[in-house]
Each structure stands twice: as structure tokens, then as C-alpha cells.
């Protein structure tokens, strides 16, 4: 199935994979794994539309406590919600609550 997004999402308001890990109590390495699976699913959904995928989720990094560079992702609201659909209700609730906070600051 080749699906097109109507309007690309701009990544001006995002949630990081590290914040998702903190809010859900999951290990960051597991959230990273889930983000990578999400990207693979987006690749199937948005065939030959890499720009559409990267309008939803971007690869980034952060420095850990030792100053070492670690992988991370910044997710649009749509990508965050797509990711969270597979998580438990308390985890989804924590993420939804945080999105409301982020949006109220805009």
C-alpha cells in the first residue's frame, strides 16, 4: 500500500526518545528499538517518500553522563502517537499528558 501524507508535519514541536523512555519507564534502548521498527513500518507505508518519513521522525543524538554521543530520535506528535499505540494505558496516558503540556506552551 502506497500512502501519501496530505501535509508534511514540521518538526518544530517534538518529543525525544529519551523523554519517552523517562515518561514510560522503559529503557531508552527499547524505545530506540521501537522507533527503528516504526521507521521500517513507515518505509513500507510511504514507499519512495523518504522526505515524508523524516517529516515525522528524525535521527539525532545526545551526550550521556560520560560525555559520549548516544543515538536518539525526535518524534512528531503523529509519530509519538503511532509509537505509543503499542504501549500500555499508563504509558500512553503519560505521553498524552506531556503532549498537552508541550502544546499549551506554544
Coordinates of N, CA and C in Angstrom, one line a residue:
X1 N 0.8 -1.2 0.0 CA 0.0 0.0 0.0 C 0.9 1.2 0.0
X2 N 0.7 2.1 -0.9 CA 1.5 3.4 -1.0 C 0.6 4.5 -0.6
X3 N 0.9 5.1 0.5 CA 0.0 6.1 1.1 C 0.8 7.4 1.1
X4 N 0.1 8.5 0.8 CA 0.8 9.8 0.8 C 0.2 10.6 2.0
X5 N 1.1 11.4 2.6 CA 0.6 12.3 3.6 C 0.0 13.5 2.9
X6 N -1.0 14.1 3.5 CA -1.6 15.2 2.9 C -0.7 16.5 3.1
X7 N -0.3 16.7 4.3 CA 0.6 17.8 4.6 C 1.7 17.3 5.5
X8 N 3.0 17.5 5.0 CA 4.1 17.0 5.9 C 4.1 17.7 7.2
X9 N 4.4 17.0 8.3 CA 4.5 17.6 9.6 C 5.9 18.2 9.8
X10 N 5.9 19.4 10.3 CA 7.1 20.1 10.5 C 7.6 19.7 11.9
X11 N 8.9 19.4 12.1 CA 9.4 19.0 13.3 C 9.8 20.2 14.2
X12 N 8.9 21.2 14.4 CA 9.2 22.3 15.3 C 8.8 21.9 16.7
X13 N 7.9 21.0 16.9 CA 7.4 20.6 18.2 C 7.6 19.1 18.2
X14 N 8.5 18.6 19.0 CA 8.8 17.2 19.0 C 8.9 16.7 20.4
X15 N 9.0 15.4 20.6 CA 9.3 14.7 21.8 C 10.4 13.7 21.5
X16 N 11.4 13.7 22.4 CA 12.6 12.9 22.1 C 12.4 11.5 22.6
X17 N 13.1 10.6 22.1 CA 13.0 9.2 22.5 C 13.5 9.0 24.0
X18 N 14.4 9.9 24.4 CA 14.9 9.9 25.8 C 13.7 10.3 26.7
X19 N 13.0 11.3 26.3 CA 11.8 11.8 27.2 C 10.7 10.7 27.2
X20 N 10.5 10.0 26.1 CA 9.5 9.0 26.0 C 10.0 7.8 27.0
X21 N 11.2 7.5 27.0 CA 11.8 6.5 27.9 C 11.5 6.9 29.4
X22 N 11.8 8.2 29.7 CA 11.6 8.6 31.1 C 10.1 8.6 31.5
X23 N 9.3 9.1 30.6 CA 7.8 9.1 30.9 C 7.2 7.7 31.0
X24 N 7.7 6.8 30.3 CA 7.1 5.5 30.2 C 7.8 4.5 31.2
X25 N 9.0 4.8 31.7 CA 9.7 3.9 32.5 C 10.4 2.8 31.7
X26 N 10.4 2.9 30.4 CA 11.1 2.0 29.5 C 12.6 2.3 29.4
X27 N 13.4 1.3 29.2 CA 14.8 1.6 28.9 C 14.9 2.3 27.6
X28 N 15.8 3.3 27.5 CA 16.0 4.0 26.2 C 16.3 3.1 25.1
X29 N 17.1 2.1 25.3 CA 17.5 1.2 24.2 C 16.2 0.5 23.6
X30 N 15.2 0.3 24.5 CA 14.0 -0.4 24.0 C 13.1 0.6 23.2
X31 N 13.1 1.9 23.6 CA 12.4 2.9 22.9 C 13.1 3.1 21.5
X32 N 14.4 3.1 21.5 CA 15.2 3.2 20.2 C 14.8 2.1 19.3
X33 N 14.7 0.9 19.8 CA 14.3 -0.3 19.0 C 13.0 -0.1 18.4
X34 N 12.0 0.4 19.3 CA 10.7 0.6 18.8 C 10.6 1.7 17.8
X35 N 11.4 2.7 17.9 CA 11.4 3.8 16.9 C 12.0 3.3 15.6
X36 N 13.0 2.4 15.6 CA 13.5 1.8 14.4 C 12.5 1.0 13.7
X37 N 11.7 0.2 14.5 CA 10.6 -0.6 13.9 C 9.6 0.3 13.3
X38 N 9.3 1.4 14.0 CA 8.3 2.4 13.4 C 8.8 2.9 12.1
X39 N 10.1 3.3 12.0 CA 10.6 3.8 10.7 C 10.5 2.7 9.6
X40 N 10.8 1.5 9.9 CA 10.6 0.4 8.9 C 9.2 0.3 8.5
X41 N 8.2 0.5 9.4 CA 6.8 0.4 9.0 C 6.4 1.6 8.2
X42 N 7.0 2.8 8.5 CA 6.8 4.0 7.7 C 7.3 3.8 6.3
X43 N 8.5 3.2 6.2 CA 9.1 2.9 4.9 C 8.2 2.0 4.0
X44 N 7.5 1.1 4.6 CA 6.5 0.3 3.9 C 5.3 1.1 3.5
X45 N 4.9 1.9 4.4 CA 3.7 2.7 4.1 C 3.9 3.9 3.1
X46 N 5.1 4.5 3.2 CA 5.4 5.7 2.4 C 6.5 5.3 1.4
X47 N 6.3 4.3 0.6 CA 7.3 3.9 -0.4 C 7.8 5.0 -1.2
X48 N 9.1 5.1 -1.4 CA 9.8 6.2 -2.2 C 9.4 7.6 -1.7
X49 N 9.1 7.7 -0.4 CA 8.8 9.1 0.1 C 9.6 9.3 1.4
X50 N 10.9 9.2 1.3 CA 11.7 9.4 2.5 C 11.5 10.7 3.2
X51 N 11.2 11.7 2.4 CA 11.0 13.1 3.0 C 9.8 13.0 3.9
X52 N 8.8 12.3 3.5 CA 7.6 12.2 4.3 C 7.9 11.5 5.7
X53 N 8.7 10.5 5.6 CA 9.1 9.7 6.8 C 9.9 10.7 7.8
X54 N 10.8 11.4 7.2 CA 11.7 12.2 8.0 C 11.0 13.5 8.5
X55 N 9.8 13.7 7.9 CA 9.0 14.8 8.4 C 8.2 14.4 9.7
X56 N 8.2 13.1 10.0 CA 7.6 12.5 11.1 C 8.6 12.2 12.3
X57 N 9.8 11.8 11.9 CA 10.7 11.3 12.9 C 12.1 11.6 12.3
X58 N 13.0 12.2 13.2 CA 14.3 12.5 12.8 C 15.4 11.8 13.7
X59 N 16.5 11.4 13.1 CA 17.6 10.9 13.9 C 18.4 12.0 14.5
X60 N 18.8 11.8 15.7 CA 19.6 12.8 16.4 C 20.5 12.1 17.4
X61 N 21.1 12.8 18.3 CA 21.9 12.2 19.3 C 22.0 13.2 20.5
X62 N 22.5 12.6 21.6 CA 22.7 13.4 22.8 C 23.9 12.9 23.5
X63 N 24.5 13.7 24.4 CA 25.6 13.3 25.2 C 25.2 12.7 26.5
X64 N 25.7 11.5 26.8 CA 25.3 10.8 28.1 C 26.2 11.4 29.2
X65 N 26.0 10.9 30.4 CA 26.7 11.4 31.6 C 28.2 11.3 31.4
X66 N 28.7 10.4 30.6 CA 30.2 10.3 30.4 C 30.6 11.2 29.2
X67 N 29.7 11.9 28.6 CA 30.1 12.8 27.5 C 30.1 12.1 26.2
X68 N 29.7 10.8 26.2 CA 29.7 10.0 24.9 C 28.4 10.3 24.1
X69 N 28.6 10.4 22.8 CA 27.5 10.6 21.9 C 26.6 9.3 21.8
X70 N 25.3 9.5 22.1 CA 24.4 8.4 22.0 C 23.2 8.7 21.0
X71 N 22.7 7.6 20.3 CA 21.7 7.8 19.4 C 20.4 8.2 20.1
X72 N 19.5 8.9 19.3 CA 18.2 9.3 19.8 C 17.4 9.7 18.6
X73 N 16.1 9.8 18.9 CA 15.1 10.2 17.8 C 14.3 11.4 18.4
X74 N 13.9 12.3 17.5 CA 12.9 13.3 17.8 C 11.7 12.9 17.0
X75 N 10.6 12.8 17.7 CA 9.3 12.4 17.0 C 8.3 13.5 17.0
X76 N 7.6 13.6 15.9 CA 6.5 14.5 15.8 C 5.4 13.9 16.6
X77 N 4.3 14.7 16.8 CA 3.2 14.2 17.6 C 2.6 12.9 16.9
X78 N 2.5 13.0 15.6 CA 1.9 11.8 14.9 C 2.8 10.6 15.2
X79 N 4.1 10.7 15.0 CA 5.0 9.6 15.2 C 4.9 9.1 16.7
X80 N 4.9 10.0 17.6 CA 4.8 9.7 19.0 C 3.5 8.8 19.3
X81 N 2.4 9.3 18.7 CA 1.2 8.6 18.9 C 1.2 7.2 18.3
X82 N 1.8 7.2 17.1 CA 1.9 5.9 16.4 C 2.8 4.9 17.2
X83 N 3.8 5.4 17.8 CA 4.7 4.6 18.6 C 3.9 4.1 19.9
X84 N 3.2 5.0 20.5 CA 2.6 4.7 21.8 C 1.4 3.8 21.7
X85 N 0.8 3.6 20.5 CA -0.3 2.8 20.4 C -0.1 1.4 20.9
X86 N 1.2 0.9 20.8 CA 1.5 -0.4 21.2 C 1.9 -0.5 22.7
X87 N 1.9 0.6 23.4 CA 2.3 0.6 24.8 C 1.1 0.5 25.7
X88 N 1.3 0.3 27.0 CA 0.2 0.2 27.9 C -0.5 1.5 28.2
X89 N -1.7 1.4 28.7 CA -2.5 2.6 29.0 C -1.8 3.6 29.9
X90 N -1.2 3.2 31.0 CA -0.5 4.2 31.8 C 0.6 4.9 31.0
X91 N 1.3 4.2 30.2 CA 2.4 4.8 29.4 C 1.8 5.8 28.4
X92 N 0.7 5.4 27.7 CA 0.0 6.3 26.7 C -0.5 7.5 27.4
X93 N -1.0 7.4 28.6 CA -1.6 8.5 29.4 C -0.5 9.5 29.7
X94 N 0.7 9.0 30.1 CA 1.8 9.9 30.5 C 2.2 10.7 29.3
X95 N 2.3 10.0 28.1 CA 2.7 10.7 26.9 C 1.7 11.7 26.4
X96 N 0.4 11.3 26.5 CA -0.7 12.3 26.1 C -0.7 13.5 27.0
X97 N -0.5 13.3 28.3 CA -0.4 14.4 29.2 C 0.7 15.3 28.9
X98 N 1.9 14.8 28.5 CA 3.0 15.6 28.2 C 2.8 16.4 26.9
X99 N 2.2 15.8 25.9 CA 1.9 16.5 24.7 C 1.0 17.7 24.9
X100 N 0.0 17.5 25.8 CA -0.9 18.6 26.1 C -0.1 19.8 26.8
X101 N 0.9 19.4 27.6 CA 1.8 20.4 28.2 C 2.6 21.1 27.1
X102 N 3.2 20.4 26.2 CA 4.0 21.0 25.1 C 3.2 21.9 24.3
X103 N 2.0 21.5 23.9 CA 1.2 22.3 23.0 C 0.6 23.5 23.7
X104 N 0.4 23.5 25.0 CA 0.0 24.7 25.8 C 1.0 25.7 25.9
X105 N 2.3 25.4 25.7 CA 3.4 26.3 25.7 C 3.6 27.0 24.4
X106 N 3.0 26.6 23.4 CA 3.2 27.1 22.0 C 2.5 28.4 21.9

